Short mmCIF file of C-alpha atoms in Angstrom, two decimals:
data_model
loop_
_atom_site.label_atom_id
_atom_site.label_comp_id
_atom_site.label_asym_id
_atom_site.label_seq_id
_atom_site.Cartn_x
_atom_site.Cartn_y
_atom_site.Cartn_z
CA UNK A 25 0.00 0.00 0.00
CA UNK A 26 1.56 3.36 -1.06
CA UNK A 27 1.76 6.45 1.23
CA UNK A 28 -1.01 7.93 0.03
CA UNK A 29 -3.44 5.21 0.80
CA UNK A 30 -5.25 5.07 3.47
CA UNK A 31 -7.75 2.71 5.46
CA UNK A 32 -11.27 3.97 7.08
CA UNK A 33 -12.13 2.09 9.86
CA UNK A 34 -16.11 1.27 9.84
CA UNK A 35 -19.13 0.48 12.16
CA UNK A 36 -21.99 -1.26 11.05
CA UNK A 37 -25.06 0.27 13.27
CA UNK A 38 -28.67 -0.20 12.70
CA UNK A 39 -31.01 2.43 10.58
CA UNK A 40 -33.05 5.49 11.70
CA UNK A 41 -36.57 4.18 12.74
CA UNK A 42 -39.15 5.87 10.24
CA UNK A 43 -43.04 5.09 9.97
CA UNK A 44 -42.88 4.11 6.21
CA UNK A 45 -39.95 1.16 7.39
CA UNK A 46 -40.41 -0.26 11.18
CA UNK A 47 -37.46 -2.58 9.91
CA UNK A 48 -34.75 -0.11 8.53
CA UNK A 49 -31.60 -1.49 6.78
CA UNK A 50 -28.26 -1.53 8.37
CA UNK A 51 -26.04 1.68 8.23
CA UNK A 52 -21.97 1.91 7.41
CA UNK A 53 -20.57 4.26 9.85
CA UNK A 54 -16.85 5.45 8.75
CA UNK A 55 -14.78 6.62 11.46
CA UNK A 56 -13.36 9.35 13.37
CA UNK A 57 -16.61 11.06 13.42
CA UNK A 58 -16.30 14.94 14.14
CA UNK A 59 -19.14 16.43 15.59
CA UNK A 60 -19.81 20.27 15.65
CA UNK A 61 -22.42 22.05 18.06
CA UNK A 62 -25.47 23.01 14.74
CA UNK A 63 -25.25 26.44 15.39
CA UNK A 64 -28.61 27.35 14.31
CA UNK A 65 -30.70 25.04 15.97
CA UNK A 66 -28.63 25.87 19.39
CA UNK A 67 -29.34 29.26 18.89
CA UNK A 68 -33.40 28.76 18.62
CA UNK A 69 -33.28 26.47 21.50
CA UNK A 70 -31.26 28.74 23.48
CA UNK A 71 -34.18 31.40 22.56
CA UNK A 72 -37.02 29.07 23.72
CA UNK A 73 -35.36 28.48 27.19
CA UNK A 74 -34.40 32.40 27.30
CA UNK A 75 -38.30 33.15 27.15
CA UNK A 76 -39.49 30.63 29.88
CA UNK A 77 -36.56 31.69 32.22
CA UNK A 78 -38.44 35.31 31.21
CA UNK A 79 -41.91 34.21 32.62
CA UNK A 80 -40.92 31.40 35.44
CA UNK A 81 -38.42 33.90 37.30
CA UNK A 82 -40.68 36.70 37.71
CA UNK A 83 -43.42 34.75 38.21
CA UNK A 84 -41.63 33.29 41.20
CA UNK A 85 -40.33 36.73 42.68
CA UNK A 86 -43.57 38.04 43.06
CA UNK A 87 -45.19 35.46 44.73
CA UNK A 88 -43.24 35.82 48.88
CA UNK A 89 -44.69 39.66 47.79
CA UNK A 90 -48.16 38.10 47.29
CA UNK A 91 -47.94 35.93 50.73
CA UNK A 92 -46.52 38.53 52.39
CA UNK A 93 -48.67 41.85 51.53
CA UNK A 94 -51.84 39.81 50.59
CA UNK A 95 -52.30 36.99 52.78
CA UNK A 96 -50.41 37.73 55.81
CA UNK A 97 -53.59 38.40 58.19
CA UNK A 98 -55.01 34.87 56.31
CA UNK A 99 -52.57 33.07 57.41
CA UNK A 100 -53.28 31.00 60.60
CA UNK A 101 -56.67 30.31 59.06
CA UNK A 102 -57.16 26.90 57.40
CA UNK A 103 -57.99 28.55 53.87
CA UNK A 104 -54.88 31.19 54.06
CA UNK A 105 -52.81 28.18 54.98
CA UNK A 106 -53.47 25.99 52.18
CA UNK A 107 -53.26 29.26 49.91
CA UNK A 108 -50.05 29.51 51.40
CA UNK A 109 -48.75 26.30 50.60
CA UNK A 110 -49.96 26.35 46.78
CA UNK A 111 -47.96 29.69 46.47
CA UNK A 112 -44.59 27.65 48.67
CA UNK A 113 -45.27 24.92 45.63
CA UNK A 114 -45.75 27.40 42.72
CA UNK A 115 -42.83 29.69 44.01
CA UNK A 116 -40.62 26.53 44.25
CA UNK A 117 -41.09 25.07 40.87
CA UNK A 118 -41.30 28.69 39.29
CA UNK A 119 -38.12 29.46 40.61
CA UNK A 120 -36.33 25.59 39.83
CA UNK A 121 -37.44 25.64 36.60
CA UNK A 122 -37.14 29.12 35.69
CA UNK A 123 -33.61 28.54 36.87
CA UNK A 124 -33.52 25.20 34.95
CA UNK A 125 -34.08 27.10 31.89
CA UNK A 126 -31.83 30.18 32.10
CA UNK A 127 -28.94 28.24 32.90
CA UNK A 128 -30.05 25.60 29.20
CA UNK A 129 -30.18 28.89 27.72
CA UNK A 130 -26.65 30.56 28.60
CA UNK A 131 -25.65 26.35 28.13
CA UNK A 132 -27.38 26.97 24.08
CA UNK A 133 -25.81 30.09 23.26
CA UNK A 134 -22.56 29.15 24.58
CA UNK A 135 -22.36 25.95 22.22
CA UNK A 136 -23.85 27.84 19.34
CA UNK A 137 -20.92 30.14 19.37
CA UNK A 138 -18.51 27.49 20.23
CA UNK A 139 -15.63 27.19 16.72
CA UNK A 140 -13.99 24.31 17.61
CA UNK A 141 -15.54 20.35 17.05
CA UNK A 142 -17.06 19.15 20.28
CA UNK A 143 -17.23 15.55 19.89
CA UNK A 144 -14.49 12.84 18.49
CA UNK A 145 -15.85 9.13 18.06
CA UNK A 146 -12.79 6.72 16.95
CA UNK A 147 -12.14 3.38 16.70
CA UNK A 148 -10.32 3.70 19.73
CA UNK A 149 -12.06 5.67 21.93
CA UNK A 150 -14.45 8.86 22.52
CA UNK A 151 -13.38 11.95 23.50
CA UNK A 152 -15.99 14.84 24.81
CA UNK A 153 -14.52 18.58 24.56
CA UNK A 154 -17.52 19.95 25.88
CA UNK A 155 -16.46 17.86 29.72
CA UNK A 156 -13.15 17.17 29.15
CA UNK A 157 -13.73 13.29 28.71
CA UNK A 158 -11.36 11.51 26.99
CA UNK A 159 -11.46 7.76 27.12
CA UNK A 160 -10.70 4.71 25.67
CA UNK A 161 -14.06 1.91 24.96
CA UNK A 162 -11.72 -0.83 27.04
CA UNK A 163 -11.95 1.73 29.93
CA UNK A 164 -15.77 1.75 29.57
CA UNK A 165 -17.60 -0.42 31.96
CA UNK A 166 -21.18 -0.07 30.50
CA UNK A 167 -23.01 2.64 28.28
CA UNK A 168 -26.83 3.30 28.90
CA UNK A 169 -28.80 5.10 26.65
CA UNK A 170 -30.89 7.93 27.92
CA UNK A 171 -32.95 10.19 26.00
CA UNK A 172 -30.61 12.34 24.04
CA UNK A 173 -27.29 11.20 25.58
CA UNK A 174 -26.02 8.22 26.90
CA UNK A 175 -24.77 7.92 29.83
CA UNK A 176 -21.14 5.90 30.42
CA UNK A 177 -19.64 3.74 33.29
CA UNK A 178 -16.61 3.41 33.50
CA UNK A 179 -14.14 1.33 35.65
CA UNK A 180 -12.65 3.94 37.81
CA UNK A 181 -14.16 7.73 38.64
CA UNK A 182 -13.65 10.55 36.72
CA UNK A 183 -12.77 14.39 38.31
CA UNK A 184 -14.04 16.10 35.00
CA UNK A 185 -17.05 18.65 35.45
CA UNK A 186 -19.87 18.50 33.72
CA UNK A 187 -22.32 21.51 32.89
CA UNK A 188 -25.96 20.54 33.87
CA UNK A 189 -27.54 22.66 32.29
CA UNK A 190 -26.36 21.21 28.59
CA UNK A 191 -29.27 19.11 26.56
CA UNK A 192 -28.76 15.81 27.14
CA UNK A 193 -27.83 16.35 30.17
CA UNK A 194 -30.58 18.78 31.87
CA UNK A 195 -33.03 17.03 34.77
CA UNK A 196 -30.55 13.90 34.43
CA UNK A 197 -30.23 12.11 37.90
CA UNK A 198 -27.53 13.12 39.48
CA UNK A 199 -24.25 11.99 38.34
CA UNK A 200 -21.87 8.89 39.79
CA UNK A 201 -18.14 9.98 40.71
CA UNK A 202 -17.66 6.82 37.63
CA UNK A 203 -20.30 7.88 35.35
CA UNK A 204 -20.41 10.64 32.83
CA UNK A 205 -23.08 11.32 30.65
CA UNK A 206 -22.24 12.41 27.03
CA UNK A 207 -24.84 14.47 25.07
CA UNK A 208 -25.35 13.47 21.49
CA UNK A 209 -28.16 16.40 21.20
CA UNK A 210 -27.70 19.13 18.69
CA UNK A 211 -24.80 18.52 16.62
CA UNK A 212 -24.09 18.51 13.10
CA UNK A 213 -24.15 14.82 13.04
CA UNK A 214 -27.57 12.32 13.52
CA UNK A 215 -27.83 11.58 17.06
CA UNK A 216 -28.63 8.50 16.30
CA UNK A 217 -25.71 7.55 14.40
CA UNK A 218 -24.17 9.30 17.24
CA UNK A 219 -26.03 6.99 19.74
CA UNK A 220 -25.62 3.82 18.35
CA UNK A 221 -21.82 4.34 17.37
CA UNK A 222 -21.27 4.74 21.00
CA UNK A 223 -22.96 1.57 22.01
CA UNK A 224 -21.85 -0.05 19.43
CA UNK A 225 -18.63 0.37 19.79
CA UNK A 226 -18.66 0.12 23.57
CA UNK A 227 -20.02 -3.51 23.17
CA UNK A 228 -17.12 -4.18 20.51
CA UNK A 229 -14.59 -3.48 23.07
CA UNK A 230 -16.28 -6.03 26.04
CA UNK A 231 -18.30 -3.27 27.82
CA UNK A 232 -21.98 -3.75 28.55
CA UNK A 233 -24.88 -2.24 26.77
CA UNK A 234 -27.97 -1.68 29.01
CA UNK A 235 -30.64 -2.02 26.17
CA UNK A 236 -33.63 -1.38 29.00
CA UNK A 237 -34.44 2.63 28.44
CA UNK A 238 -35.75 4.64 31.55
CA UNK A 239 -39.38 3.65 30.39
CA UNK A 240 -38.98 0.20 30.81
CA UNK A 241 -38.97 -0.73 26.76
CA UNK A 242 -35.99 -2.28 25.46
CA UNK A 243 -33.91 -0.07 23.04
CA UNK A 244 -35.20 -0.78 19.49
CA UNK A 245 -33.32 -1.26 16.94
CA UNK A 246 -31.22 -3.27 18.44
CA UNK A 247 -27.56 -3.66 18.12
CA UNK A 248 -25.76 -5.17 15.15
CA UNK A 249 -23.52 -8.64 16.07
CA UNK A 250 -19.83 -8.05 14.93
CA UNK A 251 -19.84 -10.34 12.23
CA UNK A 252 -16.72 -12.76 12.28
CA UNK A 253 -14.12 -12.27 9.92
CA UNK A 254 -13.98 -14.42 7.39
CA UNK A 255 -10.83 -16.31 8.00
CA UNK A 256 -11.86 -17.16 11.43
CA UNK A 257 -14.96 -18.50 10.27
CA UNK A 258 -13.52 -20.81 8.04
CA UNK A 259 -11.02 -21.83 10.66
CA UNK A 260 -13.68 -23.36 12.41
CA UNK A 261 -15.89 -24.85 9.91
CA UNK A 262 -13.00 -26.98 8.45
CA UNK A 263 -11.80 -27.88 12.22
#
């Protein structure tokens, strides 16, 4: 092989689900895949969250005024206390998820101005910019999928900080000093090619794949067995 040959390393995953073919064929993944934040779509997103943080926060402020000023001679009453504790609930979630979504918005923007590729699947291993991950599949323990990420075990704990605000990774339990969850939301690249290359290639290299999603189905499609090479097949048909 001259110089200026070169060989691209390949994962066989399964196809995108679609209504017009339950059944989809097999898909040919080269690799490295380089994955860039899709600016646009991070920037509408980041919009959306921007104008819920806009109504939950002030929503939230006003209501101790509303306790305080309105309902203060109420209060030991039976009615002003259960008014009271609707307006401790409401102020509460106003105010977590108001929170929740200024903090996915400032997470949005900051991706859809990011200039550099956030996300480097090899044959080797994965390695997440956006964390600071960078990790080999024999080092991964098991992958899980979860929504729009999929969240990795791996044999030892990691130090590397994780924004929880990102999508992906926004209302996910909270994470294991061995587990870090990488986002596959987003990007210039499928997430489900992103998805399945991941667990894929995770089961290639002996880790586990939990194929039981949060909702109790089992992941569908399901992975692709590594086919044998050919030589080793015939190995052991002639012996």
């Amino acid at each position: 092989m001259s110089e200026s040959e070169t060989t691209t390393e390949t994962v066989e995953i399964p196809g995108a689900l679609t209504l017009s073919n339950p059944v989809p064929p097999p898909m040919t993944v080269p690799l490295p895949i380089v994955a860039w934040p899709h600016g646009v779509k991070n920037a509408w997103l980041g919009i959306l969250f921007l104008v819920n943080a806009v109504i939950f926060l002030p929503v939230a402020a006003m209501l101790p005024v509303l306790v305080v000023h309105g309902m203060w001679d109420d209060f030991l009453t039976p009615k002003g206390a259960f008014a009271s504790l609707i307006l401790l609930f409401t102020f509460t979630c106003g105010l977590y998820f108001g929170g929740a979504a200024m903090g996915a918005a400032l997470a949005c923007f900051w991706d859809a101005a990011r200039g550099d590729p956030v996300l480097e699947i090899t044959a080797d291993g994965l390695r997440d910019r956006r964390s600071g991950l960078s990790v080999l599949w024999t080092s991964v323990r098991s992958a899980k999928p979860v929504g729009l990420s999929v969240d990795l075990q791996l044999h030892g704990p990691v130090t590397n900080w994780q924004n929880p605000f990102r999508i992906g990774v926004l209302f996910q339990r909270r994470r294991l000093p061995d587990h870090m969850i990488v986002s596959v939301a987003y990007l210039d690249a499928p997430a489900h090619v992103l998805l399945y290359t991941i667990l894929t290639l995770t089961q290639r290299n002996g880790g586990e794949v939990i194929t039981k999603l949060p909702s109790g189905l089992e992941l569908y499609p399901r992975l692709i067995p590594r086919r044998r090479p050919l030589s080793v097949a015939i190995i052991r048909e002639v012996g």
